[in-house]
PDB file of C-alpha atoms and ligand atoms in Angstrom:
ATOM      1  CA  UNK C 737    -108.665 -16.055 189.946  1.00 62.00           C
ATOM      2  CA  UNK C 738    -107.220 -16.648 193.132  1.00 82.00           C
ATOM      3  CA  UNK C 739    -104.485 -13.848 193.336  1.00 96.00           C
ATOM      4  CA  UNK C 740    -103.876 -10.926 195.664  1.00 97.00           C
ATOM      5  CA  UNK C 741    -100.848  -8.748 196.382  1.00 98.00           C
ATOM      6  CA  UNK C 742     -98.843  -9.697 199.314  1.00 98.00           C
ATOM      7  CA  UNK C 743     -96.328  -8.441 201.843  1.00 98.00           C
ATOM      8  CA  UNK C 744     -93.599 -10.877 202.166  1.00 97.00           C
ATOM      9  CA  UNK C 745     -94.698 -11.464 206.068  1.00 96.00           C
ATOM     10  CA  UNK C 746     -97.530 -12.767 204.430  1.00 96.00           C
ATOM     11  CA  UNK C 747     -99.959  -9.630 205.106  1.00 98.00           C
ATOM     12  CA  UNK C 748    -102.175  -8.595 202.888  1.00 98.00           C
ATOM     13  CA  UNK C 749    -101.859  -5.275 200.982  1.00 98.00           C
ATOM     14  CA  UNK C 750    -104.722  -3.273 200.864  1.00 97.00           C
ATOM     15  CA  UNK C 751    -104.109  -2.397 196.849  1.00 98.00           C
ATOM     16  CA  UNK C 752    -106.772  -3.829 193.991  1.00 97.00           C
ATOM     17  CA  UNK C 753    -105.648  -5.793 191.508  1.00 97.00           C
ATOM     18  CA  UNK C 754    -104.653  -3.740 188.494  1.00 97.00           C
ATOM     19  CA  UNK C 755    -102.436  -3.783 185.157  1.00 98.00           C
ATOM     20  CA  UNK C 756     -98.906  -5.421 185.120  1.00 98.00           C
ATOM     21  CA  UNK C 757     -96.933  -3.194 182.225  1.00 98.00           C
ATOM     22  CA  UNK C 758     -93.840  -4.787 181.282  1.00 98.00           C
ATOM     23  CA  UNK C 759     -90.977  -3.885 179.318  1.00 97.00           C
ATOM     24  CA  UNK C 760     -88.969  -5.237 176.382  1.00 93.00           C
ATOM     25  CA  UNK C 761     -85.415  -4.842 175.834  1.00 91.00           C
ATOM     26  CA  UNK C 762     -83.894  -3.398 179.224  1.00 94.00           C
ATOM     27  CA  UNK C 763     -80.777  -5.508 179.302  1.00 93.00           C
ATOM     28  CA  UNK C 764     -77.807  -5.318 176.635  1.00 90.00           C
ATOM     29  CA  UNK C 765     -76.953  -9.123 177.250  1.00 91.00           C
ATOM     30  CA  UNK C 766     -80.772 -10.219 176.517  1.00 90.00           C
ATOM     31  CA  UNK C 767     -80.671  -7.443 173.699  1.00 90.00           C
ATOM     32  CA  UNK C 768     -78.079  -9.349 172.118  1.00 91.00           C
ATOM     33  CA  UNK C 769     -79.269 -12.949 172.848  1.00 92.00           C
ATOM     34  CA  UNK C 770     -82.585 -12.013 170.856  1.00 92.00           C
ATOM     35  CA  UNK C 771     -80.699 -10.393 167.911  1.00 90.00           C
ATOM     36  CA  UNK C 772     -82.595  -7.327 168.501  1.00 90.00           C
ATOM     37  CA  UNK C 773     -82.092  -3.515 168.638  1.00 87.00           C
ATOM     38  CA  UNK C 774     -81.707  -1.527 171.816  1.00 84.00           C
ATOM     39  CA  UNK C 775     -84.296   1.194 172.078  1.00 80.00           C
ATOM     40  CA  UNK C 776     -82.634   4.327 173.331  1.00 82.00           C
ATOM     41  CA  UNK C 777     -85.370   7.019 173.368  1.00 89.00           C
ATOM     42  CA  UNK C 778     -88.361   5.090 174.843  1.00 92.00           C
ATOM     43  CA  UNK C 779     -88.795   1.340 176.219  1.00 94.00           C
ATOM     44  CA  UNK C 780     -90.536  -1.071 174.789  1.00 94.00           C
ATOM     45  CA  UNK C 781     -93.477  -1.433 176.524  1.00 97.00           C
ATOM     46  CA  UNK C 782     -96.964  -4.543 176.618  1.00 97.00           C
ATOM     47  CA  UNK C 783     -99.245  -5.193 179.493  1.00 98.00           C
ATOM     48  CA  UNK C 784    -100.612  -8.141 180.943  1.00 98.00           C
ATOM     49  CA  UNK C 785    -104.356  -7.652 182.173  1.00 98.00           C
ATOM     50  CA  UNK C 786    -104.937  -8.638 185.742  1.00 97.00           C
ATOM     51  CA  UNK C 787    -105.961 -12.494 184.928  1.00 97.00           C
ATOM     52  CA  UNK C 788    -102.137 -13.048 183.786  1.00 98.00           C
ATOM     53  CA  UNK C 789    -101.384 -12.922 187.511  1.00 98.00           C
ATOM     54  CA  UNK C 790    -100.695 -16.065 189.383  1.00 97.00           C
ATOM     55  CA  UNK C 791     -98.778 -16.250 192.986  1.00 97.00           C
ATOM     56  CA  UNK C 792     -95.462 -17.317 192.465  1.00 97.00           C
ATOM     57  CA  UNK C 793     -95.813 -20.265 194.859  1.00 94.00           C
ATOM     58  CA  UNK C 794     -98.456 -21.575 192.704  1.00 96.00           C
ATOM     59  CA  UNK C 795     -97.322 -24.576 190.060  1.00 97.00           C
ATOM     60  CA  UNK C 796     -96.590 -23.647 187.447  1.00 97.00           C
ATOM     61  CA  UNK C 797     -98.784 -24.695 184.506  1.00 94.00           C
ATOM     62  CA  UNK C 798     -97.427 -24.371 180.444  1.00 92.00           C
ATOM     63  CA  UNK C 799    -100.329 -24.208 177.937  1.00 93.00           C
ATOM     64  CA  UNK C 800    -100.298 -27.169 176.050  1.00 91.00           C
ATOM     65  CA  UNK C 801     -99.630 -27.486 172.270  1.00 94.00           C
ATOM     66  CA  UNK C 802     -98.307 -23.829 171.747  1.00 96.00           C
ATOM     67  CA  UNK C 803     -94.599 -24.403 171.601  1.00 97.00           C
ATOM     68  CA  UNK C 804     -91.756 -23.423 173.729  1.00 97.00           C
ATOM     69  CA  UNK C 805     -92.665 -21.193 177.233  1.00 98.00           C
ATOM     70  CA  UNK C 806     -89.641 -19.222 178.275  1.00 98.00           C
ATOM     71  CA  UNK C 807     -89.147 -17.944 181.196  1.00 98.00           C
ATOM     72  CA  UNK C 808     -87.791 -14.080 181.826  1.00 97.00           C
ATOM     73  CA  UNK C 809     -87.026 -13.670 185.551  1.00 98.00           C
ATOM     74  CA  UNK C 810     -87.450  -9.770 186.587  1.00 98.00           C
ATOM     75  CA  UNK C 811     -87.628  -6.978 189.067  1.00 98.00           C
ATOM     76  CA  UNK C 812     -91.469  -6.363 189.895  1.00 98.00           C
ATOM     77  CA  UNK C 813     -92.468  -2.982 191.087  1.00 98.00           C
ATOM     78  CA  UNK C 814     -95.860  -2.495 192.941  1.00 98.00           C
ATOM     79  CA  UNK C 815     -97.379   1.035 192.567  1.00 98.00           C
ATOM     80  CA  UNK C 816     -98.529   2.324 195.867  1.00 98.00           C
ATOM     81  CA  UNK C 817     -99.313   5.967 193.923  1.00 98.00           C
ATOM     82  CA  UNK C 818    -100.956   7.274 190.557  1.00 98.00           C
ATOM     83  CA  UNK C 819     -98.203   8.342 188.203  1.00 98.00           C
ATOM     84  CA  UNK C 820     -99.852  10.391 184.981  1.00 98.00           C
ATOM     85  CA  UNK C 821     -96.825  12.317 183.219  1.00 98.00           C
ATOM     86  CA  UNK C 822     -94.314  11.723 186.454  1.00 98.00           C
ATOM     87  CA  UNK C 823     -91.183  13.403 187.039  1.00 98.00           C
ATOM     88  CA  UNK C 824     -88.365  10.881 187.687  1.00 98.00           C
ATOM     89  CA  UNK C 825     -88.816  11.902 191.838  1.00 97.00           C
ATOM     90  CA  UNK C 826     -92.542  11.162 191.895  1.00 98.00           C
ATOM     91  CA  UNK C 827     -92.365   8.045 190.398  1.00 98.00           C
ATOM     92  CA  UNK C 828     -89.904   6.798 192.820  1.00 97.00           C
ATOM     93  CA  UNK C 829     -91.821   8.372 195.937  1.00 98.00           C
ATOM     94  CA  UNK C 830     -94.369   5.796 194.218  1.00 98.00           C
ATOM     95  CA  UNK C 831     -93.015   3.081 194.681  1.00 98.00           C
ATOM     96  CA  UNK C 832     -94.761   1.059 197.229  1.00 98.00           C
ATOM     97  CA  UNK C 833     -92.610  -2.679 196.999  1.00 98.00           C
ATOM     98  CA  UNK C 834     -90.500  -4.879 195.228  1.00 98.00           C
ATOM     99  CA  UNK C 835     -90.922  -8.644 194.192  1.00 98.00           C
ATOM    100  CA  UNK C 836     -89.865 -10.542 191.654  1.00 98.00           C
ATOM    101  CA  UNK C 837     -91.795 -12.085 188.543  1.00 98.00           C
ATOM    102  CA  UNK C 838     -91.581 -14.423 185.409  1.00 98.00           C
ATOM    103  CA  UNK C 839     -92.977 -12.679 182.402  1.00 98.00           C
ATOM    104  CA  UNK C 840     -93.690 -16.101 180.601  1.00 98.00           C
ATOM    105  CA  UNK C 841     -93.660 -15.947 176.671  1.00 98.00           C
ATOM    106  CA  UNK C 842     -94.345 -18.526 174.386  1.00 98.00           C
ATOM    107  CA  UNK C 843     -91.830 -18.202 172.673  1.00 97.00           C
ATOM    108  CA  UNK C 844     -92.209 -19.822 169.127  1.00 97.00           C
ATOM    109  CA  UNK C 845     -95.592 -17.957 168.987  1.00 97.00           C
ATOM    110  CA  UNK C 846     -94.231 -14.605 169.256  1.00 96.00           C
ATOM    111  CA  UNK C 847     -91.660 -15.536 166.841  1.00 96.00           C
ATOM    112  CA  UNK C 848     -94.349 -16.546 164.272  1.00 97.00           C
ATOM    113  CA  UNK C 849     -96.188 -13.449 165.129  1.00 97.00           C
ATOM    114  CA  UNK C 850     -93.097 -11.223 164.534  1.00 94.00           C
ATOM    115  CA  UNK C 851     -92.241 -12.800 161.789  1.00 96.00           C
ATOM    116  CA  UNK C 852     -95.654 -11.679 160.239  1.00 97.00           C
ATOM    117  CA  UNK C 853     -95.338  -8.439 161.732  1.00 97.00           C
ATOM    118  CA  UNK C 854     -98.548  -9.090 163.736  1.00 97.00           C
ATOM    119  CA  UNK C 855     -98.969  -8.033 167.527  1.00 95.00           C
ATOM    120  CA  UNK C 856     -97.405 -10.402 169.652  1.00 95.00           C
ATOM    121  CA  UNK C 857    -100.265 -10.030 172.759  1.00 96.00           C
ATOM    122  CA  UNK C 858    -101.191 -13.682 172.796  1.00 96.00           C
ATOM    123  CA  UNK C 859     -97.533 -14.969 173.249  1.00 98.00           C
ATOM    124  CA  UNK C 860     -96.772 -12.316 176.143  1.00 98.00           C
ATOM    125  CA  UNK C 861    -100.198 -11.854 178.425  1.00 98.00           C
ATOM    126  CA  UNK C 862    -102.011 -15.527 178.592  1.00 97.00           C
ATOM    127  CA  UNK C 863    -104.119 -16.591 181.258  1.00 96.00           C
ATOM    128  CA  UNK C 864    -100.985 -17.475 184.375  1.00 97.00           C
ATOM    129  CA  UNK C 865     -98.532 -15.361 182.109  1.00 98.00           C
ATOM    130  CA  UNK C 866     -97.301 -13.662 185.269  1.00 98.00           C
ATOM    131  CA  UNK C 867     -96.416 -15.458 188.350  1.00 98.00           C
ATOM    132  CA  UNK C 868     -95.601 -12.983 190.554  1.00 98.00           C
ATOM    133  CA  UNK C 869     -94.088 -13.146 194.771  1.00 98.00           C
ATOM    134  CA  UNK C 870     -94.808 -11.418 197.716  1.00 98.00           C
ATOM    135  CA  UNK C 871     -93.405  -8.022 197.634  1.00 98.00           C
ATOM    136  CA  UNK C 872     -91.118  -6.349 200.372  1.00 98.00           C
ATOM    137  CA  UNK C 873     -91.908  -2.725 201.303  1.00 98.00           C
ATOM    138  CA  UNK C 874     -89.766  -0.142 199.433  1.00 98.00           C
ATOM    139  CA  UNK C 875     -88.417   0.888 202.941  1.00 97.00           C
ATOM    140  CA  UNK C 876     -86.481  -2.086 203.569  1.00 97.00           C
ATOM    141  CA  UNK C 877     -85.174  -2.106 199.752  1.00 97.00           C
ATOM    142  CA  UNK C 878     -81.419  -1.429 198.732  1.00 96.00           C
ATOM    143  CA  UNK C 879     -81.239   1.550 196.130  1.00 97.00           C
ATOM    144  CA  UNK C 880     -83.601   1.059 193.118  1.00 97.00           C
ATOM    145  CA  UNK C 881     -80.233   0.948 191.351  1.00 96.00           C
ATOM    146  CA  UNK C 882     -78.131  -1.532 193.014  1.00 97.00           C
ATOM    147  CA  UNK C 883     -80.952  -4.550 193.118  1.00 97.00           C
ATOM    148  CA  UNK C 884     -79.516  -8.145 192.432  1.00 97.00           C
ATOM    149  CA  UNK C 885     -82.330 -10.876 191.025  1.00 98.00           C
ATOM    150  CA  UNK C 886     -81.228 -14.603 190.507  1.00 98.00           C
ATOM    151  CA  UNK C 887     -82.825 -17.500 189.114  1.00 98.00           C
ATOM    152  CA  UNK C 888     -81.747 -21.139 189.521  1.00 98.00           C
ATOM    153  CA  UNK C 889     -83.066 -23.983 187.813  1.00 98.00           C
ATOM    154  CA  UNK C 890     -82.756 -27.875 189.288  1.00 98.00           C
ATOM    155  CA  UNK C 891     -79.809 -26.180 191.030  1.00 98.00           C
ATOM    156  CA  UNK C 892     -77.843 -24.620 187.988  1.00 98.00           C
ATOM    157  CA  UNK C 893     -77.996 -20.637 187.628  1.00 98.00           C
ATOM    158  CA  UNK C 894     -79.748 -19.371 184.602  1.00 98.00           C
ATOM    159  CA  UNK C 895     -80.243 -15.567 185.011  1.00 98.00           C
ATOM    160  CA  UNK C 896     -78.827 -13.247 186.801  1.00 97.00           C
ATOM    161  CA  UNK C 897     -78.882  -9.587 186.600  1.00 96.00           C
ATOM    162  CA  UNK C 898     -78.303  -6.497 188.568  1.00 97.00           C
ATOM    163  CA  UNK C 899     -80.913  -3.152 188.104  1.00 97.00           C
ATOM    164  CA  UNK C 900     -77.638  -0.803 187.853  1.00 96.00           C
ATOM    165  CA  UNK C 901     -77.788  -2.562 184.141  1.00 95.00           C
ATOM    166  CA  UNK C 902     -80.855  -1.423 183.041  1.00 96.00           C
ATOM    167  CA  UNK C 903     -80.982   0.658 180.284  1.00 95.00           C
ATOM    168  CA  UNK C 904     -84.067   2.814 181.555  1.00 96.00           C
ATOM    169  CA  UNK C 905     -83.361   2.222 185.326  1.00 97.00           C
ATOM    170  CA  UNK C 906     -86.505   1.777 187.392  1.00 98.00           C
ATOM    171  CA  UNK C 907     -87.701   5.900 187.686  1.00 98.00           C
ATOM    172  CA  UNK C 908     -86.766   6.759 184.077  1.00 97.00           C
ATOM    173  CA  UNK C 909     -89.009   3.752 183.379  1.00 98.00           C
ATOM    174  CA  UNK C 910     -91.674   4.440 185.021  1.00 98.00           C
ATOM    175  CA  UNK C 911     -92.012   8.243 183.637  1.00 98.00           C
ATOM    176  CA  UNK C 912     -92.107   6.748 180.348  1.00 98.00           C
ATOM    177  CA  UNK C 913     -95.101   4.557 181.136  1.00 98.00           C
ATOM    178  CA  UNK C 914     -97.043   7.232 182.531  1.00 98.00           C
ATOM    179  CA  UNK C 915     -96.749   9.177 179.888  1.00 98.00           C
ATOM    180  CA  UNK C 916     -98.759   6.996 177.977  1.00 98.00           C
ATOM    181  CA  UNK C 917    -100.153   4.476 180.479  1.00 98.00           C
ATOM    182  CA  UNK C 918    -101.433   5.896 183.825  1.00 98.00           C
ATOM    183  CA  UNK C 919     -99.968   4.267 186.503  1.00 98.00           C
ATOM    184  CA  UNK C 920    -102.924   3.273 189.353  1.00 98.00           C
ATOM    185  CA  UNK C 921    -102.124   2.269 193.161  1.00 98.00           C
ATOM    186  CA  UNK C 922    -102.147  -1.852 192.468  1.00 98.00           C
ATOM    187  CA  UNK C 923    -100.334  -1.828 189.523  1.00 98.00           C
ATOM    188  CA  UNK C 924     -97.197  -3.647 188.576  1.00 98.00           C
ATOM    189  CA  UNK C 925     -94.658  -2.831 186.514  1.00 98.00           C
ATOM    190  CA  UNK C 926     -92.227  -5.606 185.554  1.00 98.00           C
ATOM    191  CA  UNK C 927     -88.665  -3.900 184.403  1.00 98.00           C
ATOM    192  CA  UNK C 928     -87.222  -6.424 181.774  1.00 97.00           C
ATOM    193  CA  UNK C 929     -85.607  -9.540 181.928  1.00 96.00           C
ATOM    194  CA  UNK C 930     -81.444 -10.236 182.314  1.00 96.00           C
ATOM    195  CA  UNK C 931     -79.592 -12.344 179.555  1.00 95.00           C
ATOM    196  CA  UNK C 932     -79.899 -16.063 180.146  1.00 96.00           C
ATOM    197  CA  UNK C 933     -84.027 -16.696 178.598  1.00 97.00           C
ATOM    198  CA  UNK C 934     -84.896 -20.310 177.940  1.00 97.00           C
ATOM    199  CA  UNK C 935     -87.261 -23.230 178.015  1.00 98.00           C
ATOM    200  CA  UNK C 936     -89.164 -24.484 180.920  1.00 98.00           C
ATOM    201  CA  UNK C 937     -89.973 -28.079 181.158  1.00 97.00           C
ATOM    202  CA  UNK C 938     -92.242 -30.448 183.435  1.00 97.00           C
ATOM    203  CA  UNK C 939     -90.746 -30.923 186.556  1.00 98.00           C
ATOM    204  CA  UNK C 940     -88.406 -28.107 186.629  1.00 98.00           C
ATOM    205  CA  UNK C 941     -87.628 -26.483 190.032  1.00 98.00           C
ATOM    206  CA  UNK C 942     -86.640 -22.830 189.867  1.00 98.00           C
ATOM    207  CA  UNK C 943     -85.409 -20.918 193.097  1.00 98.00           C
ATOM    208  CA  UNK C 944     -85.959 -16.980 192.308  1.00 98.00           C
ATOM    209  CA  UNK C 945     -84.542 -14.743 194.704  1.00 98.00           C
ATOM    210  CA  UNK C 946     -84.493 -10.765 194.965  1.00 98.00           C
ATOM    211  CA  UNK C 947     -80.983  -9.880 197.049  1.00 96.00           C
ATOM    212  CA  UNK C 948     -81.213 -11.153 200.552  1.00 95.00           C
ATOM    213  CA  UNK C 949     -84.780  -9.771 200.692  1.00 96.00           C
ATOM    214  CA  UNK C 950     -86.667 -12.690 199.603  1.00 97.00           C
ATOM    215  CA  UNK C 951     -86.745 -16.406 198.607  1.00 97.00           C
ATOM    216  CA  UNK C 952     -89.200 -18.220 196.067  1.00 97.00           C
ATOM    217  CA  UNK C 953     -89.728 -21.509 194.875  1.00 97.00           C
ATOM    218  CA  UNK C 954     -91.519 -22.888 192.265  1.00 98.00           C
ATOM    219  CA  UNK C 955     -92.122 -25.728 190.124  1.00 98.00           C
ATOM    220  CA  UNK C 956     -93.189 -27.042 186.702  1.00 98.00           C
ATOM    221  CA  UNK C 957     -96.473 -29.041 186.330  1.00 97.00           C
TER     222      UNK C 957
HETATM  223 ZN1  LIG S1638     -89.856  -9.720 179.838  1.00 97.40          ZN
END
């Protein structure tokens, strides 16, 4: 495992390597695109364990002979503070960074695995499930409502979304974690993924970027 949290000037931060809880569901647009229901009183919520993490830099690999990987672009939030049962002002004190993250899925297997109303786990927190960038320190952040994420493919934009659009914007969600998940200094929480989900295929060049803040680029084995 060859990933560790870093600043975007390329320091590292002196955090461990932790849980990445995600959730499901935040956007109406991707609500809709996956035919699901919204979840008004709580979030959906799954974690990836810490070997899911990958730099974003890094190539991406897609396991072979499991069927479609999508890829959800989304706001990552590092944890610079423990959150157990947080008010909506402690967990944004806590709030060490943002970066941005794919939260890979293979897609037809947690289709298969809905379908038989079986835990979806495998299709969500694989080994290199969660490429994940450098992280810019909360201080030099817009609001934690006003963040714009973009992802372009070979050129052509394929998701876009703005964190005013959540549905549990990023403090809300992160008091519903802790409630059940304590959040540890090191942790990541990924905050859902804009409409616009698809297919990645070999060769594919995406260009992820988090406002002005920061730049990625990545590729498809
Ligand atoms: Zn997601």
């Amino acid at each position: 495992m060859n990933y560790q949290h870093h600043w975007a000037d390329g320091e590292k931060i002196d955090l461990p390597i932790g849980k990445t809880v995600c959730a499901g569901l935040n956007y109406a647009l991707h609500i809709q695109e996956m035919n699901s229901q919204a979840s008004l009183e709580e979030p959906v919520l799954f974690i990836k364990p810490a070997t899911a993490l990958r730099p974003l830099g890094d190539t991406i690999a897609i396991p072979s002979g499991r069927g479609a990987v999508h890829h959800e672009l989304e706001i990552a939030v590092l944890i610079g503070q423990t959150l157990c049962n947080a008010s909506e002002s402690e967990a944004a004190q806590a709030v060490s960074g943002l970066g941005i993250a794919l939260d890979l899925t293979l897609r037809d297997l947690q289709s298969e695995l809905k379908k038989a109303g079986r835990p979806w786990e495998k299709s969500k927190a694989f080994d290199g499930s969660c490429p994940l960038s450098r992280f810019v320190p909360i201080r030099q952040c817009p609001p934690l409502n006003r963040l714009n994420i973009q992802l372009l493919i070979n050129g052509e934009c394929k998701q876009q979304g703005n964190s005013g659009d959540m549905l549990f914007p990023i403090p809300r969600l992160l008091t519903e974690i802790s409630r059940y998940f304590t959040l540890l200094p090191g942790d990541v929480v990924l905050t859902g993924t804009p409409d616009g989900v698809g297919p990645l295929a070999s060769g594919d060049v995406l260009e992820l970027s988090l406002d002005t803040l920061l730049k990625e680029k990545t590729s498809v084995a």
